[in-house]
Coordinates of C-alpha atoms in Angstrom, one line a residue:
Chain A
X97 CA 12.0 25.7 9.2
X98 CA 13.5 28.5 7.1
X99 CA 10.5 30.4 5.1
X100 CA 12.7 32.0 1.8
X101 CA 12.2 32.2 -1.2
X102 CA 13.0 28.8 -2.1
X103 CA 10.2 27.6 0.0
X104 CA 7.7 29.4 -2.2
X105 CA 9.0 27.6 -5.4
X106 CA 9.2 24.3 -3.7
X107 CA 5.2 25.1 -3.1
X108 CA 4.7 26.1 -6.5
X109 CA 6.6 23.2 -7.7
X110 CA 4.3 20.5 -6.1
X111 CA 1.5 22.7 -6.7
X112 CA 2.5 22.5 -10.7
X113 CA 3.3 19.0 -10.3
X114 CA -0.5 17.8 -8.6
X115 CA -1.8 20.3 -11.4
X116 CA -0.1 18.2 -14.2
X117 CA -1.3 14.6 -12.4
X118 CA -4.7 16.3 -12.4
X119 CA -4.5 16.9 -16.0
X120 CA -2.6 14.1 -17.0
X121 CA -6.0 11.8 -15.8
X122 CA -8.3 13.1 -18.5
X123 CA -5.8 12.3 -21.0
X124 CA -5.4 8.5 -20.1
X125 CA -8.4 6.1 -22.0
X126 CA -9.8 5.1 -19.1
X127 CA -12.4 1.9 -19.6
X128 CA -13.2 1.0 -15.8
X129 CA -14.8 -2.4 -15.7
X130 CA -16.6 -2.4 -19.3
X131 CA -13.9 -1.6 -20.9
X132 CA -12.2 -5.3 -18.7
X133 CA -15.3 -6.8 -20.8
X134 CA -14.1 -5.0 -24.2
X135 CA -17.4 -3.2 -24.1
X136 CA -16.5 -0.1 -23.8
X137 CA -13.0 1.9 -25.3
X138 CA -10.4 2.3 -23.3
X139 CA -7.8 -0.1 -21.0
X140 CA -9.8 -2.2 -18.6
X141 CA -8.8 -1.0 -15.0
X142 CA -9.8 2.0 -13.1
X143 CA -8.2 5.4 -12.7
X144 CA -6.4 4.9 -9.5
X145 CA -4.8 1.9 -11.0
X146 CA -3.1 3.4 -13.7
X147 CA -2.5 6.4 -12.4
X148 CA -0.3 4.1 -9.5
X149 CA 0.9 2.3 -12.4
X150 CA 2.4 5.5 -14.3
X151 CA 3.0 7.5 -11.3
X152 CA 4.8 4.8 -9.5
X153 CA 7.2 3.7 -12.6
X154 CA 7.8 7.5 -13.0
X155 CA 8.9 8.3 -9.5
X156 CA 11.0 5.1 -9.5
X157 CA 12.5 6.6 -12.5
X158 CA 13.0 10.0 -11.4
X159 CA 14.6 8.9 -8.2
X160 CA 16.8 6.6 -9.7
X161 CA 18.1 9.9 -12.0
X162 CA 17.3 11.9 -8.9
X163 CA 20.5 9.4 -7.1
X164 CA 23.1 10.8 -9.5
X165 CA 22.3 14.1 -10.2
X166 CA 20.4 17.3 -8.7
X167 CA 19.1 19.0 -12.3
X168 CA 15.5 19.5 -12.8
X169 CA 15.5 18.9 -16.3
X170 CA 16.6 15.3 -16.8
X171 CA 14.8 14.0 -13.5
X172 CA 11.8 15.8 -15.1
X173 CA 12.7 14.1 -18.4
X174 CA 13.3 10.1 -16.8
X175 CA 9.7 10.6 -14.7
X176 CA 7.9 11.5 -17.9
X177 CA 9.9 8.6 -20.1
X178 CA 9.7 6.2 -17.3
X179 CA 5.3 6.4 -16.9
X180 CA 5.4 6.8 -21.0
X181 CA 7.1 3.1 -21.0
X182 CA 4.3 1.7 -18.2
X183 CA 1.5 2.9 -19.9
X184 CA 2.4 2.3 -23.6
X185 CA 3.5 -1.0 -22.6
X186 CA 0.2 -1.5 -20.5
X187 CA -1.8 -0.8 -23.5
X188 CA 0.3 -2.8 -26.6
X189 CA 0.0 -5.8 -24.1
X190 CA -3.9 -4.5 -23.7
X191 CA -4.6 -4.1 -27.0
X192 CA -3.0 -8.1 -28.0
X193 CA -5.3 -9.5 -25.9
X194 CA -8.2 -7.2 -27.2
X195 CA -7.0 -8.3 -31.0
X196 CA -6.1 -11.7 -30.7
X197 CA -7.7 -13.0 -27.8
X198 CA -10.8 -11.2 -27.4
X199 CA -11.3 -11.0 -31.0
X200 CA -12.5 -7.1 -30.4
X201 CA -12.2 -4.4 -33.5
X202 CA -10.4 -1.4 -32.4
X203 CA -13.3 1.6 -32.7
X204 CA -14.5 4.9 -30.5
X205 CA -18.1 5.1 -30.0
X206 CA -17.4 9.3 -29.2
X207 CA -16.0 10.4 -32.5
X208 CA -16.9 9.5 -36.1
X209 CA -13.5 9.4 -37.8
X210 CA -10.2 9.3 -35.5
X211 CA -8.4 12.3 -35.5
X212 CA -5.1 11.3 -36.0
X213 CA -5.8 8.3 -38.7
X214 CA -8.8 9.6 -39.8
X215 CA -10.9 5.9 -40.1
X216 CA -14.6 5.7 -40.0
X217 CA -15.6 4.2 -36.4
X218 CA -18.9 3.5 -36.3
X219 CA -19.0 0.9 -38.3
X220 CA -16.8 -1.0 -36.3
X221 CA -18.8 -0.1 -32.8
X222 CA -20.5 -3.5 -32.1
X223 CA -24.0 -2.8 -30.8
X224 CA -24.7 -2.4 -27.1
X225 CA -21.5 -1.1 -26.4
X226 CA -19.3 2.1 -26.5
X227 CA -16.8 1.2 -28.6
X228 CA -13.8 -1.9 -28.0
X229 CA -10.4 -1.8 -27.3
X230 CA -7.7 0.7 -27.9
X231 CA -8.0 3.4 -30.8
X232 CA -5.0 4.6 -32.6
X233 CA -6.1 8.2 -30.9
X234 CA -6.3 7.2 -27.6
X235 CA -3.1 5.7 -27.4
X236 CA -1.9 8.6 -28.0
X237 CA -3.7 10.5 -26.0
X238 CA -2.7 7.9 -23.0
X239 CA 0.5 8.5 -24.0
X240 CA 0.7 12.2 -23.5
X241 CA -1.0 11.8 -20.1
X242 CA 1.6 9.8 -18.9
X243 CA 4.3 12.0 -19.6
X244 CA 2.3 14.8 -18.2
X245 CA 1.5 12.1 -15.0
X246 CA 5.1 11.4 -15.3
X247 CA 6.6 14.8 -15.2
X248 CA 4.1 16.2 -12.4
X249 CA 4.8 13.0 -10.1
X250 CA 8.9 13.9 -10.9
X251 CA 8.1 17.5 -10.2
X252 CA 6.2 16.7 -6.3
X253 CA 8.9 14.6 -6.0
X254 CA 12.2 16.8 -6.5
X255 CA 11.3 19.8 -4.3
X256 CA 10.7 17.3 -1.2
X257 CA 13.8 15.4 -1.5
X258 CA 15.7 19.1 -1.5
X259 CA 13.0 19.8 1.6
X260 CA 13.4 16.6 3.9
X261 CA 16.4 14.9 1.9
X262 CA 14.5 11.3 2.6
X263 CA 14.1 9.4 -0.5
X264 CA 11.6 6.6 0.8
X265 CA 9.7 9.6 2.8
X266 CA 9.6 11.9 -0.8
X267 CA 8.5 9.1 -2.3
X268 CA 5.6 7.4 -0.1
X269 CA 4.6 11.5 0.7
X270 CA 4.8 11.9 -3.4
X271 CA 2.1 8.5 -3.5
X272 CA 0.0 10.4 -1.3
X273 CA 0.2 13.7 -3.2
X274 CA -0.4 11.6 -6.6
X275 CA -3.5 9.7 -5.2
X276 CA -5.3 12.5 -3.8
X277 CA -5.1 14.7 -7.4
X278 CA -5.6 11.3 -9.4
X279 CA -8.8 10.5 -7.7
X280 CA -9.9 13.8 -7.4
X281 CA -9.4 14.4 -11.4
X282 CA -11.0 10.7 -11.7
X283 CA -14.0 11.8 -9.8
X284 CA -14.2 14.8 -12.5
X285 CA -14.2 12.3 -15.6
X286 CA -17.0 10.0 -13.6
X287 CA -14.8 6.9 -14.2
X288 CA -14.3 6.5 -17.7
X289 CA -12.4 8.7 -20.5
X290 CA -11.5 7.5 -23.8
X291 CA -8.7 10.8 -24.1
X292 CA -8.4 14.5 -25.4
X293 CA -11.0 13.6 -28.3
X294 CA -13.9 12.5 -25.2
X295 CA -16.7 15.0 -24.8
X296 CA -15.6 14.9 -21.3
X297 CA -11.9 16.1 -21.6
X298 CA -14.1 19.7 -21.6
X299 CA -14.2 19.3 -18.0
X300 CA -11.0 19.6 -17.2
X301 CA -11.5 23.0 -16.1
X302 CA -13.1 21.8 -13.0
X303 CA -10.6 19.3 -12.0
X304 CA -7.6 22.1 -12.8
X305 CA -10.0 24.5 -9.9
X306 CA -10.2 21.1 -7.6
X307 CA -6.5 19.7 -7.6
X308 CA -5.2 23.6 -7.5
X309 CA -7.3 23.4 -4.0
X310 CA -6.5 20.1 -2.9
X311 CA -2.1 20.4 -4.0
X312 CA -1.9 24.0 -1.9
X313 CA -3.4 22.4 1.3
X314 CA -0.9 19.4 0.4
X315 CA 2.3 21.7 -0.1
X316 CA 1.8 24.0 2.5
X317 CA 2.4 20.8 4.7
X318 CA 4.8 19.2 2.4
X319 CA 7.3 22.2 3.1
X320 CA 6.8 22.2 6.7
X321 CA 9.0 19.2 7.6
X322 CA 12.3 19.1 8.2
X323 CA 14.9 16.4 8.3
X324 CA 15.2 15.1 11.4
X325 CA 18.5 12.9 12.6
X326 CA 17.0 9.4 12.4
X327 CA 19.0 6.7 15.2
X328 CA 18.0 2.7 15.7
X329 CA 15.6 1.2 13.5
X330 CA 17.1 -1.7 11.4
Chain B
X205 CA -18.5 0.4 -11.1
X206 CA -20.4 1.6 -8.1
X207 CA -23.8 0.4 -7.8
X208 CA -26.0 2.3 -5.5
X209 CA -27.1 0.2 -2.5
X210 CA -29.6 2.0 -0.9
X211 CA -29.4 5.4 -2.8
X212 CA -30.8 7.8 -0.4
X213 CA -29.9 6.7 2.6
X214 CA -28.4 3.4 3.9
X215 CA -30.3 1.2 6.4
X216 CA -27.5 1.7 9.3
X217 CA -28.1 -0.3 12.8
X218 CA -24.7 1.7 14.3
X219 CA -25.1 5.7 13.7
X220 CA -22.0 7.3 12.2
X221 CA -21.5 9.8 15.2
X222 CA -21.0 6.5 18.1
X223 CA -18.6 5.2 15.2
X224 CA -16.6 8.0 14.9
X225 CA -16.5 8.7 18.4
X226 CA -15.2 4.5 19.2
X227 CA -12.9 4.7 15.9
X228 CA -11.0 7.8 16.9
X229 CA -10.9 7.1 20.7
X230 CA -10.7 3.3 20.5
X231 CA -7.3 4.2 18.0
X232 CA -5.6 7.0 20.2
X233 CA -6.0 4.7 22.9
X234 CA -4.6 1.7 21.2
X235 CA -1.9 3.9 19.9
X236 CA -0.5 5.5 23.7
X237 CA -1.4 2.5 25.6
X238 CA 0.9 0.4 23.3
X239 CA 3.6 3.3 23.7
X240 CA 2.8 3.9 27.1
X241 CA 3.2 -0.4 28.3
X242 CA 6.1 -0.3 25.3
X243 CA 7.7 2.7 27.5
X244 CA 7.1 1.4 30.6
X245 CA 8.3 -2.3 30.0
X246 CA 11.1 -1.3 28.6
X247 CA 10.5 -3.8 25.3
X248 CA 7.9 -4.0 22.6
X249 CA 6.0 -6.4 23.6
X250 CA 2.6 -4.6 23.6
X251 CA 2.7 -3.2 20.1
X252 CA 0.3 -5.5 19.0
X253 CA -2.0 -3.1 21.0
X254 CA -1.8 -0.4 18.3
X255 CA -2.2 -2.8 15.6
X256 CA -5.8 -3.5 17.5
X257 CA -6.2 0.0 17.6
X258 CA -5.9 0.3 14.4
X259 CA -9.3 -1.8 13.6
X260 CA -11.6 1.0 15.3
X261 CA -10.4 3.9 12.7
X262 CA -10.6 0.8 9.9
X263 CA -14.3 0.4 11.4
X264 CA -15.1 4.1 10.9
X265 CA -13.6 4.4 7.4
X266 CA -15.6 1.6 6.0
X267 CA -18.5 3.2 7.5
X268 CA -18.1 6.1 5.9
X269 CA -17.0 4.3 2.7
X270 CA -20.0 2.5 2.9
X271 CA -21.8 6.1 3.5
X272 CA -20.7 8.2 1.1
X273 CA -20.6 5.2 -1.9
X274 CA -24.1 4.1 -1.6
X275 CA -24.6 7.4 -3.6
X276 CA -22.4 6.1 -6.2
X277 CA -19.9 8.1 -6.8
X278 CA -18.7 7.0 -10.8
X279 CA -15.4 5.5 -10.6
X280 CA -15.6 2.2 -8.4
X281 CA -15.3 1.6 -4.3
X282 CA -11.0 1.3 -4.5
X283 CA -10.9 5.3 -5.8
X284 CA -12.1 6.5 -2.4
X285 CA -10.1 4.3 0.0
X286 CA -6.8 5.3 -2.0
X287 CA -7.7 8.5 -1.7
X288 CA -8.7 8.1 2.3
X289 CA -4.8 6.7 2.6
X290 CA -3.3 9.4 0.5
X291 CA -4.7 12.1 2.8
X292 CA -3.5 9.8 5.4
X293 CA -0.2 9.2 4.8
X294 CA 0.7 13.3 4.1
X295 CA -1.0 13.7 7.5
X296 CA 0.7 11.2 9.5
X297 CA 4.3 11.9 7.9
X298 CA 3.1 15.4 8.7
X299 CA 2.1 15.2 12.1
X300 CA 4.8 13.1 13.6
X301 CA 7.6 15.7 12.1
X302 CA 5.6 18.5 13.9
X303 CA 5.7 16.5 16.9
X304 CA 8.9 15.6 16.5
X305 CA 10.1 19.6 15.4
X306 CA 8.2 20.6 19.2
X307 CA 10.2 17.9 20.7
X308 CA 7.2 15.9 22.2
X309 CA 6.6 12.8 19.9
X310 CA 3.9 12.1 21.9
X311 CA 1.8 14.9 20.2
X312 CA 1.8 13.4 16.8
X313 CA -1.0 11.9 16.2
X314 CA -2.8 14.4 17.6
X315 CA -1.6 17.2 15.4
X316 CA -2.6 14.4 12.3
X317 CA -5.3 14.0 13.4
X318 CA -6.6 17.4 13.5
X319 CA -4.7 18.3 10.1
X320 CA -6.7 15.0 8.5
X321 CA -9.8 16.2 9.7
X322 CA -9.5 19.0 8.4
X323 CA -8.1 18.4 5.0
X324 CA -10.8 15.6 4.3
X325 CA -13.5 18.2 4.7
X326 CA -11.8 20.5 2.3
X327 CA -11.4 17.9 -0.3
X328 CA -15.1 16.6 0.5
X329 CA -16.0 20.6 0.3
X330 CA -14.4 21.0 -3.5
X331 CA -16.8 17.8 -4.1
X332 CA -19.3 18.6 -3.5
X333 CA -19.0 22.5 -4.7
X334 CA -16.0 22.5 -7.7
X335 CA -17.4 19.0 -8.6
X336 CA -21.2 19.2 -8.2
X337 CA -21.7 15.6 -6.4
X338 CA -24.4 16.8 -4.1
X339 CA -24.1 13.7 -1.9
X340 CA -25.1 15.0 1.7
X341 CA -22.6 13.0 3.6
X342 CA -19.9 13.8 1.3
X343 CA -17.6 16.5 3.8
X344 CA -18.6 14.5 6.5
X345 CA -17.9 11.2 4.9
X346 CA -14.5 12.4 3.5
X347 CA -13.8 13.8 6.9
X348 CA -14.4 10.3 8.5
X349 CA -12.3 8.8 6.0
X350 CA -9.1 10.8 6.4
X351 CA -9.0 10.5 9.9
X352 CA -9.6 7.1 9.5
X353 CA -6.3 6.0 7.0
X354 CA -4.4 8.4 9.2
X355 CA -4.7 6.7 12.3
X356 CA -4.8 3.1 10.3
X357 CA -1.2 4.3 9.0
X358 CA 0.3 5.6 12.5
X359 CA -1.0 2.8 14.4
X360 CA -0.1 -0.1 12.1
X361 CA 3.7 1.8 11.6
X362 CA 3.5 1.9 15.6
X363 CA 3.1 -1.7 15.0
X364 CA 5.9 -2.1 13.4
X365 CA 8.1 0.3 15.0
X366 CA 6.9 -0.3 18.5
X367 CA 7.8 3.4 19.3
X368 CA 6.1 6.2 18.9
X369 CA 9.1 8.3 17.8
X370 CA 9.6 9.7 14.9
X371 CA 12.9 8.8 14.0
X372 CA 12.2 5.6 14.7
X373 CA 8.8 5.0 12.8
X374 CA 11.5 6.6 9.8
X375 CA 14.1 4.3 10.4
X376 CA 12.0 1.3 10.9
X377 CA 8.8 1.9 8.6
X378 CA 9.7 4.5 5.9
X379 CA 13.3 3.6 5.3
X380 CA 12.6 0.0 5.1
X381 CA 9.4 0.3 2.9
X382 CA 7.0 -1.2 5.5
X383 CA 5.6 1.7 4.8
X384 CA 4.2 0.4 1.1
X385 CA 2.2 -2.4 3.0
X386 CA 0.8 -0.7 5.5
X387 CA -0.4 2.2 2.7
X388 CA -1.8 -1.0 0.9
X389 CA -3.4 -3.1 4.0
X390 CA -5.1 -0.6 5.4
X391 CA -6.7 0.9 2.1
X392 CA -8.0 -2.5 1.5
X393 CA -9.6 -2.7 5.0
X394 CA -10.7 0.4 4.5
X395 CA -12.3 0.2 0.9
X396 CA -12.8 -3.5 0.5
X397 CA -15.8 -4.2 2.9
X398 CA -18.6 -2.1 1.0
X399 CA -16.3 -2.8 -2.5
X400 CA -17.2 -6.8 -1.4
X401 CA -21.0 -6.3 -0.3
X402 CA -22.2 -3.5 -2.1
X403 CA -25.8 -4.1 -3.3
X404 CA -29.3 -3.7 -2.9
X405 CA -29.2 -6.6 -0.2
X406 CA -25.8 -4.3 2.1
X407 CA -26.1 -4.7 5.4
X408 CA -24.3 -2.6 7.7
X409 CA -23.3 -5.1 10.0
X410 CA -22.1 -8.1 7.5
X411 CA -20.3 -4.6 6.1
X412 CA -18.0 -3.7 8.8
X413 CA -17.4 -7.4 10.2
X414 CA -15.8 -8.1 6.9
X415 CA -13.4 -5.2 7.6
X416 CA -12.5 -6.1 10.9
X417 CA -11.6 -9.4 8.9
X418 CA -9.4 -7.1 6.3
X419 CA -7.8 -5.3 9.5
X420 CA -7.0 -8.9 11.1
X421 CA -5.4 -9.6 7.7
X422 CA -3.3 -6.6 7.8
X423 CA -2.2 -7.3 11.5
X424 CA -0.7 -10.4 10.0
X425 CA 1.1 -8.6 7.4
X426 CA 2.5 -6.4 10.5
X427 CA 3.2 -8.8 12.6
X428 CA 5.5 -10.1 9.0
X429 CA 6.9 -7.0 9.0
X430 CA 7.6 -6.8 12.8
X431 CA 9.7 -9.8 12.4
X432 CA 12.4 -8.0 10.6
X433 CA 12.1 -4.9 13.2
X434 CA 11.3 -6.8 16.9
X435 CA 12.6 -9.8 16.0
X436 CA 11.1 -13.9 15.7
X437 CA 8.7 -13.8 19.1
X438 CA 7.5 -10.3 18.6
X439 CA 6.5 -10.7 15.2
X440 CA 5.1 -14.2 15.4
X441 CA 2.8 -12.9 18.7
X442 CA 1.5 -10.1 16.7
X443 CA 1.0 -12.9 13.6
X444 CA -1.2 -15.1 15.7
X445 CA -3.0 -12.4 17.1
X446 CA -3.9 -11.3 13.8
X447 CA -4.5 -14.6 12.7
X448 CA -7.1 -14.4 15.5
X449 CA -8.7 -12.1 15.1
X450 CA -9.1 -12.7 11.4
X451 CA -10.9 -16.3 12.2
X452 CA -13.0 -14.8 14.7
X453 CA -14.6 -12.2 12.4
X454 CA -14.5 -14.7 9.1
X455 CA -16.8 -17.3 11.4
X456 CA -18.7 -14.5 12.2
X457 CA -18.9 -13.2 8.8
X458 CA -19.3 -16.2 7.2
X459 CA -22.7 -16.3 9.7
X460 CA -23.8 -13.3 8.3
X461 CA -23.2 -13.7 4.6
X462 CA -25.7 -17.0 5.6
X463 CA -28.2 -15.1 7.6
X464 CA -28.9 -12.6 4.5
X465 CA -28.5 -14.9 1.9
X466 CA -31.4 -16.4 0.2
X467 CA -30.4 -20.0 0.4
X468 CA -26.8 -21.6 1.0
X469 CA -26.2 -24.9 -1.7
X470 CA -23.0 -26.8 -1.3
X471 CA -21.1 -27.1 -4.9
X472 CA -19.2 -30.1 -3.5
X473 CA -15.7 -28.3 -3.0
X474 CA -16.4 -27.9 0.7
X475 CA -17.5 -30.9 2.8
X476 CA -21.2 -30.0 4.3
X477 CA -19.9 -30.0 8.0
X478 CA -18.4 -26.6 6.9
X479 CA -21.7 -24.8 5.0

């Protein structure tokens, strides 16, 4: 391999990008299994599900863009627009099935009013549980982690097509990459986040010092392999 | 939601070190004798070896997954084995492009190995110190589980590929997408056994029969896989011997799930000969 300068910013570029999937996690309302039993606020799924989810549609996305043109910019742009779609989408279905089926008022047992609407939520809190389905606040905030899930998963993704020029092998080493910052930044929120407004999201200092750790190990590797003339196969 | 089983420490019969020792021996072995017979033969025949090879790392990352989550670690079972196969797959992709850059293929899963081991006691390092866990077992549990996905992910695409070179584990495994299943099979054999029997009544043994049932599972989702790559016979040998080995351990986990289990009522679906 050829150490230059462009190695150095394809390091700092997956670096940035498992940095921004880090991140991205505390912003997404994450219910875990109460939230499945619209006791708690958030969508009903773990972490590591939605962050597959978002990151997955987003490097599908970006690679698609990535498979007519080399700019940064608008394979940043179609990662971010393509995870925005999957989770929004994810949680207007979500939040249906919490209105109409589950019968479940929308409220946040970790704020009094919302921030963006500014409605009184505690009245709405059923007792014995943290709050019920989606808030107008964290939909939003679940939308801004996707795009920054979305632009960090395009970002890991770019510099290691330009490194090994392998789409399927950028993509599957971009899952990898993904999954270890997603879990790790999960493991920071213990499970559940209901988004920027959650007591919690303060912690994201310690998830930026983790994932920082974990994506320099990861890209240090990441820009060691070189294409290699594949024969055979299929 | 993790429930803690048992929260200090978890009853084991088999202790961790003898796992690790069969899992990453009983893998590499399964891994070069299925490339060495492969070589040797001239065919692919024995790649069905590997895939058996495989089950021994599987065994040692639900041990460790069964370790390290008895603690409870906040964000349900599945977080941890996606996270053992994300390490993983870096480190295998990693590993067999070094081996293939030093021209001896061979080396591969040895250097993966080795980079695995290492990067899953980093990550179990930042933790336990950046995080504040404090679970004991943590690095070593993390270190267990990282080797484990990555030999899972390099035997089972060995599996597939029936080669142990790495232009042809891209051509036939990566480029094709195989690649997706594997990632998927073997993080549910790895992180589906303690996910399934986690609880006060865990028992280590019921534990990792029931992923030596997942890895049977994901021998037949090879052996699918191997049908496009080594053709009809090939795939449907490795198939049955999945199949196989996934009715052996179901009896014998279905045995076990009786043994612990307070009493065993029929609802009427099955017929009593099979309770």
């Amino acid at each position: 391999m050829n150490v230059g300068p462009e190695t150095i910013v394809y390091i700092l570029e997956i670096v940035v990008g498992g940095l921004l999937v880090g991140i991205g996690v505390h912003f997404v309302p994450v219910g875990g299994a109460p939230a499945a039993m619209a006791q708690a606020t958030g969508i009903g799924t773990g972490t590591v599900q939605l962050a597959a989810g978002c990151g997955l549609t987003g490097l599908l996305a970006a690679g698609l863009m990535m498979s007519v043109t080399d700019n940064l910019w608008p394979i940043l742009a179609t990662g971010a627009v393509g995870a925005m779609i999957m989770i929004d989408a994810t949680m207007l279905t979500g939040s249906w099935i919490y209105a109409y089926a589950v019968g479940a008022p929308f409220a946040s047992a970790k704020v009094n009013y919302d921030p963006i609407t500014g409605f009184s939520q505690p009245p709405y809190v059923a007792p014995g549980t943290v709050g019920q389905g989606i808030p107008t606040v964290c939909f939003v905030s679940g939308t801004i982690g996707a795009l920054m899930g979305g632009v960090g998963g395009a970002m890991i993704y770019y510099p290691l097509m330009l490194i090994n020029g392998n789409p399927a092998m950028s993509a599957i080493f971009a899952i990898g990459i993904f999954f270890v910052n997603a879990v790790l930044a999960s493991w920071n929120i213990q499970g559940t986040i209901e988004g920027f407004h959650d007591p919690k999201f303060k912690k994201w200092p310690t998830a930026f010092r983790s994932c920082l750790a974990a994506s320099f190990i990861l890209a240090i590797v990441a820009v060691l392999i070189i294409p290699i003339a594949t024969s055979g196969g299929v | 939601m993790t429930v803690g089983g048992g929260a200090t420490s978890a009853p084991a019969k088999f202790e961790p070190q003898k796992l690790r020792i069969y899992g990453i021996v009983g893998s590499l072995v399964g891994i070069y004798l299925a490339v060495v017979l492969n070589q040797a033969t001239g065919t692919t025949v024995f790649s069905f070896i590997a895939a058996i090879g495989a089950l021994f790392g599987v065994v040692m990352g639900a041990n460790a997954v069964r370790r390290v989550c008895s603690y409870g670690i906040g964000t349900g079972v599945p977080s941890i084995g996606m996270l053992a196969l994300g390490m993983g797959i870096v480190a295998a992709l990693f590993g067999l492009n070094l081996g293939a850059q030093f021209g001896m293929d061979w080396l591969g899963p040895i250097i993966a190995l080795i980079y695995s081991l290492i990067f899953g006691y980093v990550v179990g390092l930042i933790a336990n110190r950046v995080m504040g866990f404090n679970i004991p077992v943590m690095e070593e549990g993390l270190t267990d589980l990282s080797g484990a996905g990555t030999l899972a992910i390099i035997a089972w695409s060995v599996a597939i590929s029936g080669s142990l070179s790495y232009s042809s584990i891209v051509a036939d495994v990566l480029n094709t997408g195989f690649i997706a299943i594997i990632f998927i099979c073997g993080g549910l054999a790895i992180l589906h056994p303690f996910n399934a029997n986690l609880g006060p009544d865990e028992k280590q043994d019921r534990t990792l029969v029931n992923g030596v049932m997942v890895g049977g599972v994901a021998i037949v989702a090879t052996g699918v896989c191997a049908l496009l790559t080594q053709g009809m016979i090939l795939g449907l040998l490795q198939i049955v011997v999945g199949f196989v080995i996934w009715y052996y351990f179901f009896v014998w986990y279905f045995r076990l799930a009786k043994r612990d289990a307070a009493a065993v009522v029929g609802t009427g679906l099955l017929p009593p000969s099979a309770l």
